[in-house]
Amino acid sequence: MKKNSVFIGSWLYSKPDLLPDKDGNTVFISKASFGPLEYYEWGIDSDNMPYECYKWLENDYFEDENYFKNIKKDELLKQINSTISLFRNNGLSEWADIYEKIIEKLNSDLF
């Protein structure tokens, strides 16, 4: 895969990074919108628990809407499956294949 990010509609999706970030989170899905400027993220946190994160970045008006919360594994799998469908429907089978491998690892508890 040559690109590390791709636009689908008004959302910029970033390629999953299977190495934990500085906070110990492994980010599977990250997408950003630039009108308004907001960001969503799904993955596994430093305690190996699935999470969802939302950040409003445009101004101070909705910064109270920001959250980081743990979710159930099936919610994470549902989000990943939705992302797979989105990529397949937009001709991005290489990206969809990456997410299918993530599901395999999640189901085998390798994360």
XYZ file of N, CA, C and O in Angstrom, residues 28 44 48 73 101-111:
60
model
N -6.692 1.412 15.292
C -7.099 0.663 14.111
C -7.737 1.578 13.073
O -7.373 1.558 11.916
N -7.509 -0.378 20.447
C -7.295 -1.086 21.709
C -6.420 -0.197 22.586
O -5.363 0.263 22.140
N -5.449 -3.135 26.880
C -5.949 -4.142 25.942
C -7.477 -4.162 25.865
O -8.070 -5.211 25.615
N -16.073 -5.345 22.753
C -15.352 -5.896 21.614
C -16.258 -5.998 20.388
O -15.830 -5.700 19.270
N -7.512 -8.640 8.408
C -6.440 -9.249 9.209
C -6.517 -8.792 10.660
O -6.244 -9.570 11.582
N -6.909 -7.549 10.876
C -7.090 -7.051 12.248
C -8.199 -7.835 12.939
O -8.053 -8.239 14.098
N -9.292 -8.082 12.238
C -10.395 -8.866 12.815
C -9.910 -10.275 13.171
O -10.234 -10.791 14.244
N -9.133 -10.886 12.288
C -8.589 -12.215 12.591
C -7.771 -12.194 13.883
O -7.906 -13.080 14.723
N -6.930 -11.187 14.032
C -6.105 -11.083 15.252
C -6.962 -10.833 16.477
O -6.706 -11.389 17.543
N -7.967 -9.972 16.338
C -8.849 -9.705 17.473
C -9.594 -10.964 17.897
O -9.767 -11.223 19.085
N -10.041 -11.727 16.925
C -10.778 -12.959 17.228
C -9.888 -14.060 17.786
O -10.359 -14.959 18.447
N -8.581 -13.965 17.538
C -7.663 -14.950 18.096
C -7.017 -14.429 19.378
O -6.154 -15.076 19.947
N -7.433 -13.236 19.800
C -6.944 -12.595 21.026
C -5.432 -12.356 21.004
O -4.762 -12.453 22.016
N -4.891 -12.027 19.813
C -3.467 -11.712 19.713
C -3.168 -10.284 20.116
O -2.019 -9.923 20.298
N -4.189 -9.450 20.235
C -3.971 -8.068 20.675
C -4.127 -7.996 22.169
O -4.810 -8.713 22.799
